[in-house]
Each structure stands twice: as C-alpha cells, then as structure tokens.
PDB file of C-alpha atoms in Angstrom:
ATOM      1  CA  UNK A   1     -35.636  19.918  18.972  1.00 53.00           C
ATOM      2  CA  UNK A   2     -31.994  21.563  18.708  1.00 55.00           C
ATOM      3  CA  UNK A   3     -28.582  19.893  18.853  1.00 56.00           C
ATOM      4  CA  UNK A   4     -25.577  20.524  21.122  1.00 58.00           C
ATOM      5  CA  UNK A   5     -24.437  23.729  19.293  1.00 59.00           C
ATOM      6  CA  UNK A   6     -28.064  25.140  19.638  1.00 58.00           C
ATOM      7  CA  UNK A   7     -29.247  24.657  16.526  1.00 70.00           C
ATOM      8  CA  UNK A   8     -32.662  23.298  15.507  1.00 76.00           C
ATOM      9  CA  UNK A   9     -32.975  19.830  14.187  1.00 75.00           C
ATOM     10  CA  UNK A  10     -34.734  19.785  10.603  1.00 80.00           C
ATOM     11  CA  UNK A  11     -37.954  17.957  10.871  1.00 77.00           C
ATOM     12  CA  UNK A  12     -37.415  15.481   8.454  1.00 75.00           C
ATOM     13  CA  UNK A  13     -33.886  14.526   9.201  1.00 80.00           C
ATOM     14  CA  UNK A  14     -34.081  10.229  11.102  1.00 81.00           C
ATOM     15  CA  UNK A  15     -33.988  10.322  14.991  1.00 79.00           C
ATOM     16  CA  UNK A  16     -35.577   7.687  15.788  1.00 79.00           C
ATOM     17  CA  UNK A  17     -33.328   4.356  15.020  1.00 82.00           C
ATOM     18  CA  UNK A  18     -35.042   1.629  17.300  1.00 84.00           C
ATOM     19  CA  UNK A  19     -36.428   0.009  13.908  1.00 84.00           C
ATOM     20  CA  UNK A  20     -33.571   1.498  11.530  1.00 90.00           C
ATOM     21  CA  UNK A  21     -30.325   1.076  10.042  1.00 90.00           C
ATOM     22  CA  UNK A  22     -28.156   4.370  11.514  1.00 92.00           C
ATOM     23  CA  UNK A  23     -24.921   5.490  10.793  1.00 91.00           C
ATOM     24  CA  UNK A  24     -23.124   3.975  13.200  1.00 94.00           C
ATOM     25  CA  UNK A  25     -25.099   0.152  12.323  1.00 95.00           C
ATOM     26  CA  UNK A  26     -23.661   0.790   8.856  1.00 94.00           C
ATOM     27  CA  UNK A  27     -20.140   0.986   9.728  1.00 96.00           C
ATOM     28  CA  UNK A  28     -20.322  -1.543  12.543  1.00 96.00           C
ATOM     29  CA  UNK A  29     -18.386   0.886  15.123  1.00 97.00           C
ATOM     30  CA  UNK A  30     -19.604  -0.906  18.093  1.00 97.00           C
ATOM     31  CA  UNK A  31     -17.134  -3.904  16.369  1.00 98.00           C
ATOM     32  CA  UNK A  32     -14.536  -0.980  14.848  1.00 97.00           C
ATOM     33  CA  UNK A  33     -14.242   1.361  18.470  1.00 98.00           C
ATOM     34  CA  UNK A  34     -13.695  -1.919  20.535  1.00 98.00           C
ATOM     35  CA  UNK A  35     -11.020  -3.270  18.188  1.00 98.00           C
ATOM     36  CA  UNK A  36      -8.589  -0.839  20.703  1.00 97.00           C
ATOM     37  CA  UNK A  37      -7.479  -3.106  23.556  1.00 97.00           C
ATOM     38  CA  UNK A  38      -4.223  -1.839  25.568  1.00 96.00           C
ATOM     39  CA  UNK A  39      -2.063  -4.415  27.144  1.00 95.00           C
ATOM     40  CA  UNK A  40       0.539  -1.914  28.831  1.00 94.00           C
ATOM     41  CA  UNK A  41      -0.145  -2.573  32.629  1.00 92.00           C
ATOM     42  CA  UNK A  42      -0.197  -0.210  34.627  1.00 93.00           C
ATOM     43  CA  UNK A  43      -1.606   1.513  31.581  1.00 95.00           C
ATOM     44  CA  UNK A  44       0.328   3.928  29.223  1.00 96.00           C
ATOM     45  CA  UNK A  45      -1.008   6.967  27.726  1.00 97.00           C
ATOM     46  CA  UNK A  46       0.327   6.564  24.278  1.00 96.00           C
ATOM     47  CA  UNK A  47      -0.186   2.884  23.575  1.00 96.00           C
ATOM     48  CA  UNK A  48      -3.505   3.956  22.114  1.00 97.00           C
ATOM     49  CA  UNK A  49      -2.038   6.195  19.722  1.00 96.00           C
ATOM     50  CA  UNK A  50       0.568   3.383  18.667  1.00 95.00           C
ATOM     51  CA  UNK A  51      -2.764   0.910  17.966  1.00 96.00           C
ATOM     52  CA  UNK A  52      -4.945   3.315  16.526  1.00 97.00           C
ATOM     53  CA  UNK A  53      -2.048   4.191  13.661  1.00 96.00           C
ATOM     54  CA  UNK A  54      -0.990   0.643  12.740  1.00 96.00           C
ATOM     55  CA  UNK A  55      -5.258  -0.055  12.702  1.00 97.00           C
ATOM     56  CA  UNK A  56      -6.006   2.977  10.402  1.00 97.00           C
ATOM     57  CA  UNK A  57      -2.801   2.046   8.012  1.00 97.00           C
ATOM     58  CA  UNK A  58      -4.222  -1.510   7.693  1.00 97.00           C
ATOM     59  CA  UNK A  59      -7.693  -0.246   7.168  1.00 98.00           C
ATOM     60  CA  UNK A  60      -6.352   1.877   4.413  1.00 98.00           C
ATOM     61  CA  UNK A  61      -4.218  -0.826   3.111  1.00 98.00           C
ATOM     62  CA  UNK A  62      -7.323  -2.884   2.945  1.00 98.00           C
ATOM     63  CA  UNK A  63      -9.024  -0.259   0.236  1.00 98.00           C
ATOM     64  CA  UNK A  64      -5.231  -0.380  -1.654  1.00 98.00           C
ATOM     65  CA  UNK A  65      -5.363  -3.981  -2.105  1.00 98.00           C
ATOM     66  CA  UNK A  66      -9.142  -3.801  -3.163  1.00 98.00           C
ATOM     67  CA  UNK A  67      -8.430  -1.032  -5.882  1.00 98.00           C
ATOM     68  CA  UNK A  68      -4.738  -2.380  -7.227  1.00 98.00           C
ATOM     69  CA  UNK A  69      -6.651  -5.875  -7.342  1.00 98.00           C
ATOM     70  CA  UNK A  70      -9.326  -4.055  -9.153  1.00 98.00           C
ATOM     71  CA  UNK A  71      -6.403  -1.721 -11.499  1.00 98.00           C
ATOM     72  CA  UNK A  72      -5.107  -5.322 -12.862  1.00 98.00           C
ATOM     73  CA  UNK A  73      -8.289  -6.838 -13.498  1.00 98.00           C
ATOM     74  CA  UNK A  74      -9.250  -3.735 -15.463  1.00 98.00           C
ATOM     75  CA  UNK A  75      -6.003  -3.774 -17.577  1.00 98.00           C
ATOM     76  CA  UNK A  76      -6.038  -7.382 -17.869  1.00 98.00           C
ATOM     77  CA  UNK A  77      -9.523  -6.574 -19.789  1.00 98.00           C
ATOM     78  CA  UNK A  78      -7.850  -3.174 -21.822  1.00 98.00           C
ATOM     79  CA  UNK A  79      -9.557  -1.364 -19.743  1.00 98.00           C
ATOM     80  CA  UNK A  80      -6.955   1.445 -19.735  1.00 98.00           C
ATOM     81  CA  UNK A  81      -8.903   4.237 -18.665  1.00 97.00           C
ATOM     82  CA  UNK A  82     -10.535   2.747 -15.909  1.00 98.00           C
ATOM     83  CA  UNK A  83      -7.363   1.134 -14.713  1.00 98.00           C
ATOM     84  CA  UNK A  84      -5.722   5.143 -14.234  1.00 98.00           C
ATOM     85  CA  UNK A  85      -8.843   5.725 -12.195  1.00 98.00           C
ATOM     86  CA  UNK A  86      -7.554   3.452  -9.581  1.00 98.00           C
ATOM     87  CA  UNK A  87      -4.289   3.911  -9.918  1.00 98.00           C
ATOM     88  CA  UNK A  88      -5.255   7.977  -9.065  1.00 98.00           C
ATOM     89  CA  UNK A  89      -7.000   6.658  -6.073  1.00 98.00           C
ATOM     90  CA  UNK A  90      -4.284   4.686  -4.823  1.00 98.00           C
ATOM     91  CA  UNK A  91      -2.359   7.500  -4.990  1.00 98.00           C
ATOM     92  CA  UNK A  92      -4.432   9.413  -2.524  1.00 98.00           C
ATOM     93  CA  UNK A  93      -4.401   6.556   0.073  1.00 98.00           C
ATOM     94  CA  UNK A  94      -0.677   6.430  -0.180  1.00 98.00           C
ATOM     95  CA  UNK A  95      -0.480  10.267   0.373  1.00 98.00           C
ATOM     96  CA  UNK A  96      -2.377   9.496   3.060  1.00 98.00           C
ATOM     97  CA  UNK A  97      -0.687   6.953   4.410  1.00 97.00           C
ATOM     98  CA  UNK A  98       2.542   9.178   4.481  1.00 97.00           C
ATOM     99  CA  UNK A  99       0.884  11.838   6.069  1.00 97.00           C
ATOM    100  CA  UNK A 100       0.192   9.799   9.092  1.00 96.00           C
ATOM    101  CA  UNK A 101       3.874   9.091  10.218  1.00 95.00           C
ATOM    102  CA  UNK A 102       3.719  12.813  11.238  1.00 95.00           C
ATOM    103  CA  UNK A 103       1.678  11.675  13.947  1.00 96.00           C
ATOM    104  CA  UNK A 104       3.397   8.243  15.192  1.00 94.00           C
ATOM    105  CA  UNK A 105       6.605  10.918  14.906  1.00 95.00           C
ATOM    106  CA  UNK A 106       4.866  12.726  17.927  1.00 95.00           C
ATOM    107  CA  UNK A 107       5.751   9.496  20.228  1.00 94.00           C
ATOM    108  CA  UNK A 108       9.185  10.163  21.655  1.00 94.00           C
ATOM    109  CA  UNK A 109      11.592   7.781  22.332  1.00 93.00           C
ATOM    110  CA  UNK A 110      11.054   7.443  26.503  1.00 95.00           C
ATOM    111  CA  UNK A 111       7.286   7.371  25.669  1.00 94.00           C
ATOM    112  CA  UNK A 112       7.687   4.333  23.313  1.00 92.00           C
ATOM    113  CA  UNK A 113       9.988   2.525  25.733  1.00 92.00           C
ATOM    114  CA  UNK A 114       7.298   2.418  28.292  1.00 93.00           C
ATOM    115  CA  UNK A 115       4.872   0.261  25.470  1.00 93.00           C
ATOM    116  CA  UNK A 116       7.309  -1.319  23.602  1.00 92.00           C
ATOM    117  CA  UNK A 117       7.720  -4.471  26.035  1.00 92.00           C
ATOM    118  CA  UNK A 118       3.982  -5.247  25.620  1.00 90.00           C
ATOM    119  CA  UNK A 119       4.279  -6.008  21.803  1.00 90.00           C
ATOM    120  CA  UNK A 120       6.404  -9.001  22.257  1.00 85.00           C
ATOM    121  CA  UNK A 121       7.464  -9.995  18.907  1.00 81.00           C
ATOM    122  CA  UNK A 122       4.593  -8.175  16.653  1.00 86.00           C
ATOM    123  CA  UNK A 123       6.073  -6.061  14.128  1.00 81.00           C
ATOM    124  CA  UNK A 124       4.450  -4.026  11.058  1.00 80.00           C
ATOM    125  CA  UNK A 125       7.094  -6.105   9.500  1.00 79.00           C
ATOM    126  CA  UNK A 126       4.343  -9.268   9.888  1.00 88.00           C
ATOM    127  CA  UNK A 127       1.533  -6.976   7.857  1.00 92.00           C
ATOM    128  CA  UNK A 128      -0.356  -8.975   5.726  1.00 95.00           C
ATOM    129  CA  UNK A 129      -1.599  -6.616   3.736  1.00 96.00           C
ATOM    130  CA  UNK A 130       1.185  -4.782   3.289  1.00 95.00           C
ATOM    131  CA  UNK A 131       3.244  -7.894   1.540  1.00 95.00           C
ATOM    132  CA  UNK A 132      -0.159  -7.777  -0.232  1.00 97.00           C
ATOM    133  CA  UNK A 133       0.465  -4.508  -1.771  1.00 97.00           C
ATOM    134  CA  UNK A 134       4.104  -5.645  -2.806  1.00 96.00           C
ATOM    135  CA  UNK A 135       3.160  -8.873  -4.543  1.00 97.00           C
ATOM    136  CA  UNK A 136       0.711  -6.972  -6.416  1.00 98.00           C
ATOM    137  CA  UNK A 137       3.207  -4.169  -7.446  1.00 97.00           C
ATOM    138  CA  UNK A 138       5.523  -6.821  -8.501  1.00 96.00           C
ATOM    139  CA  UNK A 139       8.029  -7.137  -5.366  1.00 94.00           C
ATOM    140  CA  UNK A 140       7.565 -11.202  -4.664  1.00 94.00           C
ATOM    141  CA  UNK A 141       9.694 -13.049  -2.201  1.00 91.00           C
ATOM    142  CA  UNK A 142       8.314 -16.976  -1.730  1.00 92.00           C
ATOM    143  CA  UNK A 143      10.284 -16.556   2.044  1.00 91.00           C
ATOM    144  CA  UNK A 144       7.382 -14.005   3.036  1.00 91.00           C
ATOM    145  CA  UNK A 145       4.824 -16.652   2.694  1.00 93.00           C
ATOM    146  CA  UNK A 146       6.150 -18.522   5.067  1.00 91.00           C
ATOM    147  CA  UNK A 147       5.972 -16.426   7.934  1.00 91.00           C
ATOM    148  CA  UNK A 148       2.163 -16.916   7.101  1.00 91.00           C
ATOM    149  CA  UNK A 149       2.357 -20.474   8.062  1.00 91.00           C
ATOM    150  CA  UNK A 150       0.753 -20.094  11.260  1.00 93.00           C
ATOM    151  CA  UNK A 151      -2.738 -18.325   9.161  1.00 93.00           C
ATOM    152  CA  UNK A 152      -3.398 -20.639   6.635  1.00 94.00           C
ATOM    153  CA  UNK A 153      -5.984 -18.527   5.010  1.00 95.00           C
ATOM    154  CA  UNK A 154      -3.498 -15.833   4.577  1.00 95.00           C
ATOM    155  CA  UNK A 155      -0.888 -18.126   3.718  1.00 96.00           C
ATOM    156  CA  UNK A 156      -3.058 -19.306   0.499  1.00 96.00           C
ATOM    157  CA  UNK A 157      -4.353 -15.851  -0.450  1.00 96.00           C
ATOM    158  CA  UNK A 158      -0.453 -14.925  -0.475  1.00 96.00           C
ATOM    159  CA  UNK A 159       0.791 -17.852  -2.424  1.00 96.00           C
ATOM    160  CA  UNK A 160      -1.838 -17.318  -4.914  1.00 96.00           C
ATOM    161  CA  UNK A 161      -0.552 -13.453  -5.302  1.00 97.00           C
ATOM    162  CA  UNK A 162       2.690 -15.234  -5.816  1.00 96.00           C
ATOM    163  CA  UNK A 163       1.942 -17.591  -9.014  1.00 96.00           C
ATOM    164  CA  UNK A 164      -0.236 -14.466 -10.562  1.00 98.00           C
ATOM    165  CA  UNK A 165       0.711 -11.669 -12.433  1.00 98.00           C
ATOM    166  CA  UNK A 166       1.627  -8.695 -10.705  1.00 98.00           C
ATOM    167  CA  UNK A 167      -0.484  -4.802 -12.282  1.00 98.00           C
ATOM    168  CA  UNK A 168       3.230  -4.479 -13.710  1.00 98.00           C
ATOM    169  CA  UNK A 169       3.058  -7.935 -15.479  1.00 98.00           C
ATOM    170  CA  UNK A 170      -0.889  -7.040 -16.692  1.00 98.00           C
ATOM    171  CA  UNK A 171       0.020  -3.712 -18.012  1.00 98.00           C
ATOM    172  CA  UNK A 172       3.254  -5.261 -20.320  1.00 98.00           C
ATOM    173  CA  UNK A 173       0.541  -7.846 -21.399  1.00 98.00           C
ATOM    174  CA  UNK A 174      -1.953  -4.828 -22.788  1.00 98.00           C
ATOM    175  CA  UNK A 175       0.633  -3.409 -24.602  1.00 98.00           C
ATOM    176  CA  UNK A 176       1.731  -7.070 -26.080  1.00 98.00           C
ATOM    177  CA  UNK A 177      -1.702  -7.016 -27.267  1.00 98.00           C
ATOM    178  CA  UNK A 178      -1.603  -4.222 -28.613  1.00 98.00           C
ATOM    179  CA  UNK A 179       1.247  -4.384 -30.449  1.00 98.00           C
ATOM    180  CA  UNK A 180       4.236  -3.134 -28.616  1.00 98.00           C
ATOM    181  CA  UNK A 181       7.718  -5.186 -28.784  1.00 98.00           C
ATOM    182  CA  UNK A 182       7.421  -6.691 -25.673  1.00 98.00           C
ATOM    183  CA  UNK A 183       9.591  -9.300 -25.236  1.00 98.00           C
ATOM    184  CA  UNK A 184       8.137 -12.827 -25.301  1.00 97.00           C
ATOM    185  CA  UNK A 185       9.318 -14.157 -22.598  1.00 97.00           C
ATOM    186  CA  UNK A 186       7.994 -11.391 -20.390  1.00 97.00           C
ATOM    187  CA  UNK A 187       4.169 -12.200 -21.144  1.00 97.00           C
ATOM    188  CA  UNK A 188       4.013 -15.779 -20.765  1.00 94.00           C
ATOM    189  CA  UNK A 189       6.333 -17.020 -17.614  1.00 94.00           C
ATOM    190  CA  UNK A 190       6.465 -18.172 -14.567  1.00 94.00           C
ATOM    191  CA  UNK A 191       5.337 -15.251 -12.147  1.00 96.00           C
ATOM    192  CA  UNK A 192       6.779 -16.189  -8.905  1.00 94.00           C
ATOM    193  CA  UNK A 193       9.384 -14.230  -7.737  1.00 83.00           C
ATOM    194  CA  UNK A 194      11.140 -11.087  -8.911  1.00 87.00           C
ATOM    195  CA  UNK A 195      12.433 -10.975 -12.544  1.00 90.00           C
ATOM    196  CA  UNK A 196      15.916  -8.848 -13.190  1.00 92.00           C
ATOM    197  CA  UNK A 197      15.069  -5.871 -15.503  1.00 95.00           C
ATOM    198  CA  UNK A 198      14.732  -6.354 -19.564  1.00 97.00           C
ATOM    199  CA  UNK A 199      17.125  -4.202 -21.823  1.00 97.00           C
ATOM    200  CA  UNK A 200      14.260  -5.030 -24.895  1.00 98.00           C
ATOM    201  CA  UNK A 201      11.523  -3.765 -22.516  1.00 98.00           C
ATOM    202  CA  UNK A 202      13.645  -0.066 -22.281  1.00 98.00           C
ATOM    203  CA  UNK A 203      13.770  -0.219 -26.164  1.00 98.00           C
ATOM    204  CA  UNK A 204       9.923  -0.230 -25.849  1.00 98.00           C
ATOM    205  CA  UNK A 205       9.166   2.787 -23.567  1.00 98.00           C
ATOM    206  CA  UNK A 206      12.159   3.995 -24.842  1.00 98.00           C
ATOM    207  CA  UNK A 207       9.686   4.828 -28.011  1.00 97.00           C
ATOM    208  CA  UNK A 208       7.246   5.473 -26.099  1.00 98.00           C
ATOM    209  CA  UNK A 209       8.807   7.970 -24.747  1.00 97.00           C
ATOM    210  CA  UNK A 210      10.234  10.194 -27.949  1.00 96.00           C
ATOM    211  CA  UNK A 211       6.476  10.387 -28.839  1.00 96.00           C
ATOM    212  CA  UNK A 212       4.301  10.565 -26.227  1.00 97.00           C
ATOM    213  CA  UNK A 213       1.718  12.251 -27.885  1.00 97.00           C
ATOM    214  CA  UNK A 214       1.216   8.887 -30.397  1.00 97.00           C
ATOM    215  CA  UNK A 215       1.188   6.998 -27.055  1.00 98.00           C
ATOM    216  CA  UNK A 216      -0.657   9.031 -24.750  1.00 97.00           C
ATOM    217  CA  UNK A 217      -2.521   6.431 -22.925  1.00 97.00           C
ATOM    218  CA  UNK A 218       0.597   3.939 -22.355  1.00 98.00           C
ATOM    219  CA  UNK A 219       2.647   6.969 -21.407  1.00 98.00           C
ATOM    220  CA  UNK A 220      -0.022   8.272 -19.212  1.00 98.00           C
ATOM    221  CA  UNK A 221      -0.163   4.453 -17.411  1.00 98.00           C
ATOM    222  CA  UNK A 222       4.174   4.536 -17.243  1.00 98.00           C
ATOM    223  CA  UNK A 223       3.983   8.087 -15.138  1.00 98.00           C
ATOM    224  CA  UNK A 224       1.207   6.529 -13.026  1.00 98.00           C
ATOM    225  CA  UNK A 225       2.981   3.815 -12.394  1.00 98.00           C
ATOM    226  CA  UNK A 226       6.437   5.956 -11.808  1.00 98.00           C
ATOM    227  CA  UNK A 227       3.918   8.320  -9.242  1.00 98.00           C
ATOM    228  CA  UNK A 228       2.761   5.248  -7.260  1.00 98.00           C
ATOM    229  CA  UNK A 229       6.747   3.953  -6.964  1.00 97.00           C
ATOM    230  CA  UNK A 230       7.888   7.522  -5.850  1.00 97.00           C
ATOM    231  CA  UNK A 231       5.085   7.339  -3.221  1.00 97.00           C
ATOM    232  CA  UNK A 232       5.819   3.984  -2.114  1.00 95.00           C
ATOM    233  CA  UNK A 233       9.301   5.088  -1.772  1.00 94.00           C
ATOM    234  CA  UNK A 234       8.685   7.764   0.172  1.00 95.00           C
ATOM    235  CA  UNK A 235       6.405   6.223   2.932  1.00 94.00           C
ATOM    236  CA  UNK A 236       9.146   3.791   3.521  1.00 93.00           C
ATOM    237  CA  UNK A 237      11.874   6.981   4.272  1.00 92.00           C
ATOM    238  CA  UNK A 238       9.400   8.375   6.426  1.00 93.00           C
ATOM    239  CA  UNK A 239       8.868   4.676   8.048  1.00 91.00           C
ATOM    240  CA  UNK A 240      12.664   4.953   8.379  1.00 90.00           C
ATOM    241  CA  UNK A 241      12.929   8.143   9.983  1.00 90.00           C
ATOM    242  CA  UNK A 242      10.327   7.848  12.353  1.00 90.00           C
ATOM    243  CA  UNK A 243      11.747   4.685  13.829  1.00 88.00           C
ATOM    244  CA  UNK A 244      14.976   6.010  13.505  1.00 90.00           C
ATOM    245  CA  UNK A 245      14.186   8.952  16.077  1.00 89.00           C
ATOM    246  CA  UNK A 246      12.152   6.601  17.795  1.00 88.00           C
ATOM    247  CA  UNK A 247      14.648   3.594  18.657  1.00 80.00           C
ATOM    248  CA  UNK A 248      17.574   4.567  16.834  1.00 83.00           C
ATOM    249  CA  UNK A 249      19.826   1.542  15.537  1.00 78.00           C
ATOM    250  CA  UNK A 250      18.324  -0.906  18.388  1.00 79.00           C
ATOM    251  CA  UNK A 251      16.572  -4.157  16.903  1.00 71.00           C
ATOM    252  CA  UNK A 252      12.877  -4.111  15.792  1.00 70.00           C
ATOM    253  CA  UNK A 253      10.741  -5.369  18.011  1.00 70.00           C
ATOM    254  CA  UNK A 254       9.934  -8.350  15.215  1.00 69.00           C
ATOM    255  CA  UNK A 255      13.810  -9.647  15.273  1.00 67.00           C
ATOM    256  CA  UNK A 256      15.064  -6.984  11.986  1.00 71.00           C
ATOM    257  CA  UNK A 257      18.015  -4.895  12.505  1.00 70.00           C
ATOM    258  CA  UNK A 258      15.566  -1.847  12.740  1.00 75.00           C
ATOM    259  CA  UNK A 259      16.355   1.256  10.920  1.00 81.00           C
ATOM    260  CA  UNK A 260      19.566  -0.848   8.918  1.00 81.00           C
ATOM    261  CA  UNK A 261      16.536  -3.109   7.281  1.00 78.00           C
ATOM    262  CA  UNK A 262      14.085  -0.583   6.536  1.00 83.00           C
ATOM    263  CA  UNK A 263      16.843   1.312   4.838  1.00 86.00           C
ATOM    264  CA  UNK A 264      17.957  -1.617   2.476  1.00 84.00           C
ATOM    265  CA  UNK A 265      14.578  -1.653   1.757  1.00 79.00           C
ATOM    266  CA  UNK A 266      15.169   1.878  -0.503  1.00 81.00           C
ATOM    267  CA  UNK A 267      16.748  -0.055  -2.936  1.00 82.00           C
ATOM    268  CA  UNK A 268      14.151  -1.966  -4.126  1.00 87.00           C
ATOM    269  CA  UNK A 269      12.037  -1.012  -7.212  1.00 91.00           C
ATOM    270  CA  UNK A 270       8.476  -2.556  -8.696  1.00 95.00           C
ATOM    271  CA  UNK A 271       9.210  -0.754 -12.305  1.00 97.00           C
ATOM    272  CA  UNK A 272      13.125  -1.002 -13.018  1.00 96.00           C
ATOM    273  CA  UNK A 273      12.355  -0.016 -16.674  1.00 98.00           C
ATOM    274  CA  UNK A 274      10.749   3.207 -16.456  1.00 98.00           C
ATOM    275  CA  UNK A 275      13.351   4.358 -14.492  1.00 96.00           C
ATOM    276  CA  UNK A 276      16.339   2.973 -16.535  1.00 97.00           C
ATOM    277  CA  UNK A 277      14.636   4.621 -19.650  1.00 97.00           C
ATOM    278  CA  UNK A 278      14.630   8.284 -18.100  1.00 96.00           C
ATOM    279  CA  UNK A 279      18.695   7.921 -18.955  1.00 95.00           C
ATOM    280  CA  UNK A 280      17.883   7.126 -22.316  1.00 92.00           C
ATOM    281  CA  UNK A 281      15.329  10.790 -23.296  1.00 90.00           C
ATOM    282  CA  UNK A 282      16.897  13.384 -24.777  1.00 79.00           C
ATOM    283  CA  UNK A 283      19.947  11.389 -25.369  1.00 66.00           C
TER     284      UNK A 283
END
C-alpha cells in the first residue's frame, strides 16, 4: 500500500481504526473542526480567519492558565526549579501568541467591515481566560468579575482567582521563607485587588541584585518574571496596532474606545518592583 506522495506504507504502521483509538479520536477534531460556524450572510471570505485566530489564542490561553496555575503551586511548595520550567514554557506560548497578530494584520480594514456587524457586542475584551492570565500575574480588578455574571461557573472560578494569591504574591512568599526582608504585610493580606508598589520590597531585590551570583535562583525567577512582563507587553502593542490599522479610533465592537483603551492598557505592570529596582544597579 503507498500514500498520496507515492510512498509505501510501512507494514506495521495502524490502518485499520474501526476497533481503535486514532489520531484524530484522541484530539476530538470531529468536536474541534466544527467549533467554526460563520454567521456573515451572504457569507464572507475572511470571517473564518477572524474565528479561527480568536479560537487558537484561547486554546493557547487555555495551556497558559494550566502552566502559570501549575508555576504558583510549584513555588508555593519551593519548588523553584520546577516553577522556571513553566515559566520558560509560558514564554513560548506568549511568543506564540504574538506571532499570530501577523496574520489577523492580513485582514484589511474594508474586509473586516463586511464581518464586523455579525459580532454584535462580542469582544476579545469579554475573554475569560485572558482576565485569567491577569489575575494570576497579579493584575486584579473585582469590576471584571462582574461582566461574568451572566456564566456563573466562570464568575466563581474568577472570584476565587481574586481572593488567592497571584505567582507574584507566591514567589515574595518563597523568599519570606527563606529569609529575605520581605515586608510583612506583603505575605499575609488580603489578595483582592491590585496593591501599589513597596519601597522595602526594592531594598530586597535591590540586594539581590548587587550579588546575583549568591542569589542565583531568586535572580534567575526576577528575570523570568521581567521576560514574561516584556512579552505580555508586547502582545498588547501588537493587539494595538493591528486594530489600529484595522478600525482606526472607531469604538470596539464590545462598547471600549478601541485603540484609546488598549493603549492605556501599556501602562499597567504585574511586577512594579523589578522594574523600579533596575534604577537603583550600578548606582
């Protein structure tokens, strides 16, 4: 027997799946491929590209949550090492991530017009996931659980991201057992919510920082944590500029002012202290 290209099928290799598991049983894509339903009518070329992006980036924010979850369990255990592992791998899906703006950027703006109508009021701006990703890197906001309500499931799992510690909080609670200055009041608090950065937390990497070599591990775990920042930061510009040369400063489709909102968004940060500390090396 030979395959499409002409070459011959190994005799041992499964072709007969009528009793077995095959690949595409394992990964369910009769469920995954039929997941892509277009509501443009008449029917517009590109609204499968817009559904297939936002799909993959949710799929890939799926295995984010599922290793940052698994990052702060490990450091809540001081399981450093481990905890890097994931944080290596997260990198990699946010790369990824990024990368795929490039193709949403192929949609021009008369192309998107002729789709946009059919998503109502959706908006990436309503991702579940993705507010998942921010509570766990430390960027809580209680008003983002509400617009939840209608899912109650999602709603709790939210809320209980809310009261918990964030990988931030987990990672100033290793080094609190471990013997760093951390400020009390930073270990044991109430976790809702953002916190305002800590001038005694700066003294601390501040140290860390003029000898990195008697700190390796916790400096290693600050740059990780700087790396996964910087990449967060940068899939939001390229957010921005794709919908920027997309719709330019009209309203998003989910009520924000667009390109105005997603550029305020810049400003935030999940680590304030490793950055304010770079001002403070070499000094």
């Amino acid at each position: 027997m030979t395959d499409q290209g002409g070459r011959e099928i190994e005799q041992d290799i499964e072709t007969d799946f009528s009793r077995q598991m095959s690949y595409g049983d394992y990964l369910r894509l009769d469920t995954l491929l039929s997941a892509q339903v277009p509501l443009s009518d008449p029917p517009q070329h590109d609204e499968l590209l817009f559904i297939v992006q936002h799909q993959t980036s949710e799929l890939w924010l799926k295995l984010m949550v599922h290793e940052l979850r698994s990052a702060r369990a490990l450091l809540a255990a001081d399981e450093l090492s481990p905890a890097l592992k994931r944080l290596a791998r997260v990198k990699h899906i946010q790369r990824t991530l990024t990368d795929q703006w490039s193709v949403l950027a192929t949609l021009t703006p008369s192309e998107y017009a002729e789709i946009r109508p059919f998503l109502a009021t959706s908006s990436g701006f309503q991702s579940a996931q993705y507010r998942e990703v921010e509570f766990l890197l430390g960027n809580k906001d209680t008003e983002m659980v509400k617009v939840f309500g209608h899912d109650p499931a999602t709603r709790d799992r939210l809320a209980g991201l809310l009261a918990e510690p964030s990988l931030y909080d987990e990672f100033l609670r290793l080094l609190g057992r471990r013997g760093y200055a951390v400020p009390a009041e930073l270990l044991d608090r109430d976790w809702t919510g953002r916190r305002p950065s800590h001038a005694g937390l700066v003294d601390v990497f501040a140290g860390v920082y003029a000898a990195p070599h008697d700190h390796w591990g916790v400096y290693e775990t600050c740059e990780e944590l700087v790396d996964v920042e910087d990449n967060f930061q940068e899939w939001r510009f390229r957010h921005l500029q794709v919908v920027q040369r997309t719709i330019g400063q009209r309203p998003g489709t989910g009520g924000s002012s667009g390109v105005a909102f997603l550029r305020r968004a810049l400003d935030l940060t999940f680590f304030p202290e490793l950055y304010e500390v770079r001002a403070r090396i070499g000094g």
